[in-house]
Amino acid sequence: MTAQVLFKNRHPDRIATLAEYRHSGGYEALAKVLADSSRQQVQQVLTDAVLLGRGGAAFPAGVKLSTVAADAPYPRYVVCNADEMEPGTFKDRVLIHADPHQLLEGICLAGFAVDAHEGIIFIRPEYEGAARILEREIALAEKEGLLGQNILGSGFDFDIIVHRSGGRYICGEVTAQLNAIMGRRPNPQQPPPYPTEKGLWDRPTVLQNVETLCCMPHIVRNGADWFKGLARTESGAGTKIFGISGRVRRPGCFELPMGVRLSEIIENHAGGMAEGSRFKACLPGGASTGFLPAEHYDIPMDFESLKQAGNRLGTGAIMVFDHRTCLVGVTLNLMEFFARESCGWCTPCREGLPVIRELLREIEEGRGKPEYVGVLKEMGRHLWNAYCAFAPGAAAPLESLLAHFADEVQEHIERKACPFG
Amino acid sequence: MLPENLKKELQDRIAAVDHPRELVVDVLFALQAHYGFVTDEAVEEAAGLLGMTPMEVDEVATFYTFVYRRPVGKYVIHVCDSVICWLEGGRSLQEYLSQKLSIAPGETTADGLFTLLPVCCIGYCDRAPAMLINKKVYGPLTPETIDQLLDELREAH
Amino acid sequence: MIKLIIDNLRVEVPPGTRVIDAAEQAGIMIPRFCYHPALGAVGACRVCAVQVLEGSCRGIRMSCMIEAEEGMVISTTDEEAVAFRRQVIEWLMANHPHDCPVCDEGGQCLLQDMTVSGGHGRRRLPVKKRTHIDQHLGPLVVHEMNRCIQCYRCVRFYREYAGYTDLGVMGSAGRVYFGRRSDGVLESPFAGNLIDVCPTGVFTDRPSRFKGRYWDFERTPSVCIHCSLGCRVTVNTRYREVVRVEAAHDPQVNGWFICDRGRYGFPYASSPQRPRSARIDGRKSGVDEALDEAARRLSGIAQRHGSGSVALAASGRVCLETLGALTRFGSEKGWRGPFFRAGPRTAEALQSASKNLEEKISISLKDIEKSDFILLVGCDPVNEAPMLALSVRQARRRGAVVALADARSVQLPLDARRLALRPSQLTAALMRFAGKAVADGGAALSDRARGFLQACRDSRVDPAVDEQIDHLGLAARESRRPVVVCGTSAVAPDTPAAAANVARLLAAEGRKAGFFPVLPGANALALGLAGRTADHGAALREALEKGDVRALVVVETNLSELGFSADDPLLENLEALVVCDCLDSAAGRAARVFIPTQTVFEAGGTFVSAEARVREARPAFRGGTPVAQVSGGGHPPRTFSPDIPGADPLPAWQVLAALAREGTRVSADTLRKALPAPLCGAAPGKRLALPASAPDAFQPPEDPATAADGGLEVVVCEHIFGSEPLSRRAACLQELESAPRLGLHPGDAAALQLSAGQRVAVDCGRGVIEGEIEIVNEMARGVLLVPRLRGIDWHAAADGPLVVAVADIRSVKPNGES
């Protein structure tokens, strides 16, 4: 068994209680910083720990906190992104259900680090259960003096509210999420200004993913070196929650050292490939990462190694496909998702994705023409010039399909049918 | 017309925040719970409560998956059709539901009980194939579990 | 200046210039759909992609989203940039219909141009086109959502720029829909601009639908004459008819837009009712014969009763040339007038507004957009000078404070502070405001200015509102670019002068302060500068009553503007009523001699806008009855004649020359030169040379506080649709007219025991106004609002604001009985 940090209090059948969390060292980090740390110290330890954003973009969390200027106007906000809508991703839900106070403490620490007094948890409507847990535990923490006015007698005030989304993938994008919270249409908005300068209601706003925030109490309590030491590789830091699904025996969420090998996750933790299945490819970090072909079966799963392989760790949601899975079909399904969830702002995303989907459908259903491959390649390349990162995310599986599985696409066209039936 | 107690409850919530419009989705959900879906009248009422124009509210209301601007049944079944559920046979389950309820995706049963809406990944890939009924999750699904579930819901009604 | 290279050309632009604009300056037109100079850059369409070869953001970038940098190198012809732009077009065309031949935008369509110029001509995508259900949006704009390319320009104009709320974007992804929540008339009186801003055919012009292609039209630069702002327009004519009017760009005045009155107000010019032949004593005649006969009669009357027995009447819609003719031939012949405005109050208000416009405080609509404090006094921008409302809104969007002092419940597409004041209170209120807005004792001011400041500080309005006014004055202390906008119809006669003095005072303090008058009629400023205050409708009436005037020449004027109703018995006393007009009117029908005149579209003409800008309308076509009316609408026309049918009308100035027996070959230039300074120097495109300072500068009003105890001040209210004499003849605009009702404050209505919907008759001394009561919450107390709309006989109150006693208001039954 590897070191369990975020899942330390995880039970198969119930939520960890506040008492359990405190017993395991919970809220010690908060007490410590409130007693004797400056906001810069908190920012520094997170920066030193090389805590990279776990929501997919991998931006250094400590650096993000430090971009809120000391003399920035008030009020300032911390937004916790619990709008986990990347297909294949469910780690944030598991984290909230496992140990909700870990997240609340993390949000509060981030608040302290930028001198904010309000935290907003933006949560997708599918996670109504998690939203209710959070509301209940927030009330409990307030009662215990761990949130709200004058936390632990320190004079620091911090409130957390749960904001329910109406449900759209684009709301996971930082600027779209801020627009959503403000009751506007959740279209992304290109910086400048950056949210840490002008975010919610034009005030400094720091947005972090659930898992990133959950790491914070542990880093503050145990130090940057400890956190870095948790990783298996030199380039990684900390643990990572890998959500694994698809053609494996035991799909689920596992906390493993950053840099653990893909083969190890599949074989040791997910129970190996499903009955009669051989590994063909996986999406290593959600729908907006590329197909990782079998040659990378042993790749260390951290941000740097996947970058080297021309891919991304994304959210660490591994979707495993076997030798019987039609990857044209998978990509068609992904394009259907992206086309449906586009916010409709820019042309490549709104118009390009449905066209790509239809071309793939033609190929999958045996009506593909040889020239479609070229058209798809061209369009995939042009998706990168969209307004936000949404369409480039869709380009990743498409382009990797065309690059690594060209034969499979070709076979569809030549046979005038899907070879997988 | 909104009942006084609901109106009062919403007004109190709105009065407690600095920026009323940040509650637009919450208010729409509350009115949806009351009316069954977000009616044209509900959009106007939400606008009145929040100090927004009806157009501003509708621009938001029509954007989201879980805000229903058309009538839906008592139970809204959101079947996940994204990649992992698809891989695990989600499409045949959706077809099974369609056949069982005699409705196409997007339709409501004649008795007004069920509406079937395919939806993108609901974040329960570890329980694929999965679906939500009134935001409660079910999965992994088989034709048998679906039969049982529908019977239970019909009976509860 | 920033130096950069675009397609190997050196370009120099001011800092902050977007690359797309920098390229345009160098003559390189980068394609665009969503970008619009007035609506800003949003990066949605992605068709303005360029390759940044050198600069802080290399690679494919949207040229609307990046600013020019020193040393930047841009390529618009780069292979990848061209390929991407072509891809964008292909994607857009995936869903756009291929039916340009049946689309009214065809030929004038940005998408069509880009598709053709980008070389996209072959469809290689096996996708079905998405379809939408269209909405009925009223009589002006047609909606065809299938043509939408989602550039968001429409909502950005309608909501953000213009401030109206009933059009929006709904849905998401490929289903986004631009429209209203349900079918219905667009609420914005600027909705016609949707047609101009839409790069495809989603919004097209309903009245001119399918009446021709862009290349069928003769397009002529012109000026809008439906209010005093002088917006630039383009007139499209075909087959002897104005088919469509579009906004023309003018950076100082209207920017890129115009109002719907200006866009749709032209059908009077081709109305089948338009008089096209001369008449003598009710019988049709040739125009030469009628001119001869009229001249003969006028000179006969002048011989018998003296030359002063012939009077001229004019209005704010005559052009500078006609005004020159009125001035020159009037003085040469010794005729009276020209008479304009209804009476002493409105004449003085116009005069004081015009003569107080001096160089230092005169500003443009563009300057208003840049101001940080705007006080609107007795003016209702949307209804009296619509584009002013959009300029004020742009200032508000940038954070300006906007305040309204008015008797009416003035509606603006922005939030403004309100002071509900009677017209008689406005002058005192303005002065009190100024007293507070100037912080110190005014040591740096001249003696006269200090004297005025003292008068301001002594000014009292009413204890109930003084505090509000003081607040406003204090709020204006910090402003660097304050502006006072003042109307002339709902104010006291001395209010415009006081408004100008307040602006002068703020300017004397060292601020960039401005005064902007809102005037009645396209050429009202010129009339104000050229005319005499004493020559107004009431004076004319007196002269008629006394028998001093025996002949009246009415030039392009509705007698209602002079306070005469159509069937005024006084007109019957005239020995000769000569009417020269392009409109069919009761006076025209009653005229002994009627001479048809040309409209601005045929004659052209020069106009001086309220901001003293000289605007020229060029003749758009030669005149004559529209082909459709001659040939019964068939195409091609099958009625042939050697000359143009219905082409008798002459320019009004030629008519005047003929009446003065000067022959019709008079030059327009000479006529303009006959006007007094500064009008004689008017050069099209330039501003008038205004006096450096007005003679009466800083003259405090004699007795600013005049209360009207016990009575109601009657204010005649202009409406954007239905009041202005030319545009009110447009059928499409008539559908948008408000119901005519008499407005009362709830408190006054209660005191008078009147309720909404009740019918009353108000005796205004010279006539009785009858109508239904409407309770208006935000208006001032002690005021009765009378709409200048059909269905209300408002002429009796035309020289408003006048005061009626409570006893003069009585309730009547619908059939008119008491």
Short mmCIF file of N, CA, C and O in Angstrom, two decimals, chain A residues 137-206:
data_model
loop_
_atom_site.label_atom_id
_atom_site.label_comp_id
_atom_site.label_asym_id
_atom_site.label_seq_id
_atom_site.Cartn_x
_atom_site.Cartn_y
_atom_site.Cartn_z
N GLU A 137 -21.41 20.11 6.32
CA GLU A 137 -20.11 20.16 7.02
C GLU A 137 -19.63 21.59 7.24
O GLU A 137 -18.93 21.87 8.19
N ILE A 138 -20.00 22.50 6.32
CA ILE A 138 -19.65 23.91 6.51
C ILE A 138 -20.31 24.42 7.80
O ILE A 138 -19.67 25.07 8.64
N ALA A 139 -21.60 24.07 7.95
CA ALA A 139 -22.33 24.52 9.13
C ALA A 139 -21.67 23.96 10.40
O ALA A 139 -21.52 24.66 11.41
N LEU A 140 -21.24 22.72 10.29
CA LEU A 140 -20.60 22.08 11.44
C LEU A 140 -19.27 22.77 11.76
O LEU A 140 -18.98 23.08 12.93
N ALA A 141 -18.50 23.05 10.74
CA ALA A 141 -17.20 23.72 10.95
C ALA A 141 -17.41 25.10 11.56
O ALA A 141 -16.64 25.54 12.41
N GLU A 142 -18.47 25.77 11.12
CA GLU A 142 -18.74 27.09 11.68
C GLU A 142 -19.05 26.97 13.17
O GLU A 142 -18.60 27.79 13.97
N LYS A 143 -19.83 25.95 13.49
CA LYS A 143 -20.19 25.74 14.89
C LYS A 143 -18.95 25.48 15.75
O LYS A 143 -18.86 25.91 16.89
N GLU A 144 -17.98 24.82 15.14
CA GLU A 144 -16.76 24.48 15.88
C GLU A 144 -15.73 25.60 15.83
O GLU A 144 -14.60 25.42 16.27
N GLY A 145 -16.11 26.71 15.23
CA GLY A 145 -15.17 27.83 15.18
C GLY A 145 -14.05 27.66 14.16
O GLY A 145 -13.03 28.33 14.23
N LEU A 146 -14.23 26.74 13.21
CA LEU A 146 -13.19 26.48 12.21
C LEU A 146 -13.44 27.25 10.92
O LEU A 146 -12.58 27.30 10.03
N LEU A 147 -14.60 27.83 10.84
CA LEU A 147 -14.96 28.66 9.69
C LEU A 147 -15.84 29.79 10.22
O LEU A 147 -16.34 29.70 11.34
N GLY A 148 -16.04 30.81 9.39
CA GLY A 148 -16.93 31.90 9.80
C GLY A 148 -16.15 33.01 10.49
O GLY A 148 -15.02 33.31 10.11
N GLN A 149 -16.78 33.63 11.48
CA GLN A 149 -16.18 34.78 12.15
C GLN A 149 -15.07 34.33 13.10
O GLN A 149 -15.23 33.32 13.79
N ASN A 150 -13.98 35.07 13.12
CA ASN A 150 -12.94 34.92 14.15
C ASN A 150 -12.53 33.46 14.31
O ASN A 150 -12.64 32.87 15.39
N ILE A 151 -11.98 32.89 13.25
CA ILE A 151 -11.66 31.46 13.24
C ILE A 151 -10.59 31.13 14.28
O ILE A 151 -9.53 31.76 14.32
N LEU A 152 -10.89 30.19 15.12
CA LEU A 152 -9.99 29.72 16.18
C LEU A 152 -9.44 30.89 17.00
O LEU A 152 -8.30 30.89 17.44
N GLY A 153 -10.31 31.91 17.13
CA GLY A 153 -9.93 33.06 17.96
C GLY A 153 -8.84 33.92 17.37
O GLY A 153 -8.23 34.74 18.06
N SER A 154 -8.55 33.76 16.06
CA SER A 154 -7.43 34.47 15.46
C SER A 154 -7.80 35.86 14.95
O SER A 154 -6.93 36.64 14.60
N GLY A 155 -9.10 36.11 14.85
CA GLY A 155 -9.52 37.38 14.25
C GLY A 155 -9.72 37.26 12.74
O GLY A 155 -10.19 38.19 12.10
N PHE A 156 -9.34 36.12 12.16
CA PHE A 156 -9.52 35.93 10.71
C PHE A 156 -10.92 35.39 10.43
O PHE A 156 -11.35 34.42 11.06
N ASP A 157 -11.62 36.07 9.50
CA ASP A 157 -12.97 35.63 9.14
C ASP A 157 -12.94 34.97 7.76
O ASP A 157 -12.29 35.49 6.84
N PHE A 158 -13.65 33.88 7.65
CA PHE A 158 -13.75 33.28 6.32
C PHE A 158 -15.03 32.45 6.21
O PHE A 158 -15.28 31.56 7.01
N ASP A 159 -15.84 32.82 5.19
CA ASP A 159 -17.09 32.10 4.95
C ASP A 159 -16.98 31.32 3.65
O ASP A 159 -16.33 31.76 2.71
N ILE A 160 -17.64 30.16 3.64
CA ILE A 160 -17.68 29.37 2.40
C ILE A 160 -19.14 29.14 2.03
O ILE A 160 -19.96 28.79 2.89
N ILE A 161 -19.46 29.38 0.77
CA ILE A 161 -20.80 29.04 0.31
C ILE A 161 -20.70 28.06 -0.87
O ILE A 161 -19.67 27.99 -1.54
N VAL A 162 -21.78 27.32 -1.05
CA VAL A 162 -21.83 26.36 -2.15
C VAL A 162 -22.68 26.98 -3.26
O VAL A 162 -23.80 27.40 -3.02
N HIS A 163 -22.11 27.07 -4.44
CA HIS A 163 -22.82 27.64 -5.59
C HIS A 163 -23.12 26.52 -6.59
O HIS A 163 -22.20 25.92 -7.13
N ARG A 164 -24.40 26.27 -6.82
CA ARG A 164 -24.77 25.19 -7.73
C ARG A 164 -24.79 25.69 -9.17
O ARG A 164 -25.36 26.73 -9.47
N SER A 165 -24.17 24.91 -10.03
CA SER A 165 -24.18 25.24 -11.46
C SER A 165 -25.49 24.74 -12.06
O SER A 165 -26.17 23.89 -11.51
N GLY A 166 -25.81 25.32 -13.24
CA GLY A 166 -26.96 24.81 -13.99
C GLY A 166 -26.57 23.65 -14.88
O GLY A 166 -27.41 23.02 -15.50
N GLY A 167 -25.23 23.41 -15.00
CA GLY A 167 -24.76 22.25 -15.73
C GLY A 167 -24.35 22.51 -17.17
O GLY A 167 -25.20 22.51 -18.06
N ARG A 168 -23.07 22.74 -17.38
CA ARG A 168 -22.45 22.81 -18.71
C ARG A 168 -20.95 22.65 -18.52
O ARG A 168 -20.36 23.27 -17.63
N TYR A 169 -20.34 21.85 -19.41
CA TYR A 169 -18.90 21.59 -19.34
C TYR A 169 -18.08 22.88 -19.34
O TYR A 169 -17.10 22.99 -18.62
N ILE A 170 -18.51 23.86 -20.14
CA ILE A 170 -17.70 25.08 -20.28
C ILE A 170 -17.55 25.80 -18.94
O ILE A 170 -16.61 26.56 -18.74
N CYS A 171 -18.48 25.55 -18.01
CA CYS A 171 -18.40 26.22 -16.70
C CYS A 171 -17.15 25.83 -15.93
O CYS A 171 -16.80 26.46 -14.94
N GLY A 172 -16.46 24.78 -16.37
CA GLY A 172 -15.23 24.40 -15.71
C GLY A 172 -14.08 25.31 -16.08
O GLY A 172 -13.06 25.36 -15.39
N GLU A 173 -14.22 26.04 -17.17
CA GLU A 173 -13.18 26.97 -17.61
C GLU A 173 -13.22 28.18 -16.65
O GLU A 173 -14.28 28.68 -16.31
N VAL A 174 -12.02 28.63 -16.23
CA VAL A 174 -11.94 29.64 -15.16
C VAL A 174 -12.85 30.85 -15.39
O VAL A 174 -13.71 31.17 -14.58
N THR A 175 -12.66 31.52 -16.53
CA THR A 175 -13.39 32.77 -16.73
C THR A 175 -14.87 32.52 -16.97
O THR A 175 -15.72 33.31 -16.57
N ALA A 176 -15.18 31.39 -17.60
CA ALA A 176 -16.58 31.04 -17.81
C ALA A 176 -17.23 30.79 -16.45
O ALA A 176 -18.38 31.18 -16.21
N GLN A 177 -16.49 30.13 -15.56
CA GLN A 177 -17.03 29.85 -14.23
C GLN A 177 -17.33 31.13 -13.47
O GLN A 177 -18.35 31.25 -12.80
N LEU A 178 -16.44 32.10 -13.60
CA LEU A 178 -16.68 33.36 -12.90
C LEU A 178 -17.92 34.04 -13.48
O LEU A 178 -18.75 34.57 -12.73
N ASN A 179 -18.07 34.01 -14.80
CA ASN A 179 -19.29 34.56 -15.40
C ASN A 179 -20.52 33.83 -14.90
O ASN A 179 -21.55 34.43 -14.62
N ALA A 180 -20.40 32.50 -14.78
CA ALA A 180 -21.54 31.70 -14.30
C ALA A 180 -21.92 32.11 -12.89
O ALA A 180 -23.10 32.30 -12.58
N ILE A 181 -20.92 32.27 -12.04
CA ILE A 181 -21.22 32.66 -10.64
C ILE A 181 -21.91 34.03 -10.62
O ILE A 181 -22.82 34.26 -9.84
N MET A 182 -21.50 34.91 -11.52
CA MET A 182 -22.08 36.26 -11.54
C MET A 182 -23.44 36.29 -12.24
O MET A 182 -23.97 37.37 -12.50
N GLY A 183 -23.97 35.14 -12.56
CA GLY A 183 -25.30 35.11 -13.16
C GLY A 183 -25.32 35.56 -14.60
O GLY A 183 -26.35 35.97 -15.12
N ARG A 184 -24.17 35.50 -15.26
CA ARG A 184 -24.11 35.85 -16.68
C ARG A 184 -23.99 34.57 -17.49
O ARG A 184 -23.75 33.50 -16.94
N ARG A 185 -24.12 34.70 -18.80
CA ARG A 185 -23.88 33.53 -19.65
C ARG A 185 -22.43 33.11 -19.48
O ARG A 185 -21.53 33.94 -19.57
N PRO A 186 -22.21 31.81 -19.25
CA PRO A 186 -20.85 31.37 -18.97
C PRO A 186 -19.98 31.27 -20.22
O PRO A 186 -19.49 30.20 -20.55
N ASN A 187 -19.78 32.36 -20.89
CA ASN A 187 -18.81 32.39 -21.99
C ASN A 187 -17.44 32.70 -21.38
O ASN A 187 -17.36 33.52 -20.48
N PRO A 188 -16.39 32.06 -21.90
CA PRO A 188 -15.06 32.41 -21.40
C PRO A 188 -14.72 33.86 -21.78
O PRO A 188 -15.34 34.44 -22.68
N GLN A 189 -13.75 34.40 -21.09
CA GLN A 189 -13.33 35.76 -21.39
C GLN A 189 -11.81 35.82 -21.39
O GLN A 189 -11.19 35.51 -20.38
N GLN A 190 -11.26 36.17 -22.55
CA GLN A 190 -9.81 36.12 -22.66
C GLN A 190 -9.16 37.17 -21.78
O GLN A 190 -9.57 38.33 -21.80
N PRO A 191 -8.13 36.79 -20.99
CA PRO A 191 -7.42 37.81 -20.25
C PRO A 191 -6.56 38.62 -21.21
O PRO A 191 -6.30 38.13 -22.31
N PRO A 192 -6.01 39.76 -20.82
CA PRO A 192 -6.26 40.46 -19.56
C PRO A 192 -7.65 41.09 -19.53
O PRO A 192 -8.19 41.31 -20.60
N PRO A 193 -8.13 41.44 -18.34
CA PRO A 193 -7.48 41.28 -17.05
C PRO A 193 -7.56 39.84 -16.57
O PRO A 193 -8.52 39.14 -16.87
N TYR A 194 -6.57 39.42 -15.81
CA TYR A 194 -6.56 38.08 -15.21
C TYR A 194 -7.48 38.07 -13.98
O TYR A 194 -7.60 39.09 -13.30
N PRO A 195 -8.10 36.92 -13.73
CA PRO A 195 -9.02 36.86 -12.58
C PRO A 195 -8.37 37.25 -11.26
O PRO A 195 -9.03 37.83 -10.40
N THR A 196 -7.07 36.95 -11.09
CA THR A 196 -6.44 37.30 -9.82
C THR A 196 -6.33 38.82 -9.66
O THR A 196 -6.05 39.32 -8.59
N GLU A 197 -6.57 39.51 -10.78
CA GLU A 197 -6.54 40.97 -10.72
C GLU A 197 -7.99 41.48 -10.72
O GLU A 197 -8.39 42.24 -9.84
N LYS A 198 -8.76 41.04 -11.69
CA LYS A 198 -10.18 41.44 -11.78
C LYS A 198 -10.99 40.19 -12.09
O LYS A 198 -11.11 39.81 -13.24
N GLY A 199 -11.53 39.58 -11.07
CA GLY A 199 -12.32 38.37 -11.27
C GLY A 199 -13.77 38.62 -10.96
O GLY A 199 -14.40 39.45 -11.62
N LEU A 200 -14.28 37.93 -9.94
CA LEU A 200 -15.68 38.11 -9.57
C LEU A 200 -15.94 39.57 -9.21
O LEU A 200 -15.24 40.14 -8.38
N TRP A 201 -16.98 40.13 -9.82
CA TRP A 201 -17.37 41.51 -9.55
C TRP A 201 -16.17 42.45 -9.61
O TRP A 201 -16.02 43.37 -8.82
N ASP A 202 -15.28 42.13 -10.56
CA ASP A 202 -14.08 42.94 -10.78
C ASP A 202 -13.11 42.96 -9.61
O ASP A 202 -12.27 43.85 -9.49
N ARG A 203 -13.20 41.96 -8.74
CA ARG A 203 -12.30 41.90 -7.59
C ARG A 203 -11.35 40.70 -7.76
O ARG A 203 -11.66 39.75 -8.47
N PRO A 204 -10.19 40.75 -7.08
CA PRO A 204 -9.23 39.66 -7.22
C PRO A 204 -9.85 38.32 -6.82
O PRO A 204 -10.49 38.22 -5.78
N THR A 205 -9.67 37.33 -7.66
CA THR A 205 -10.30 36.04 -7.43
C THR A 205 -9.32 34.93 -7.79
O THR A 205 -8.73 34.95 -8.87
N VAL A 206 -9.16 33.99 -6.86
CA VAL A 206 -8.28 32.86 -7.12
C VAL A 206 -9.14 31.62 -7.28
O VAL A 206 -9.97 31.33 -6.42
#
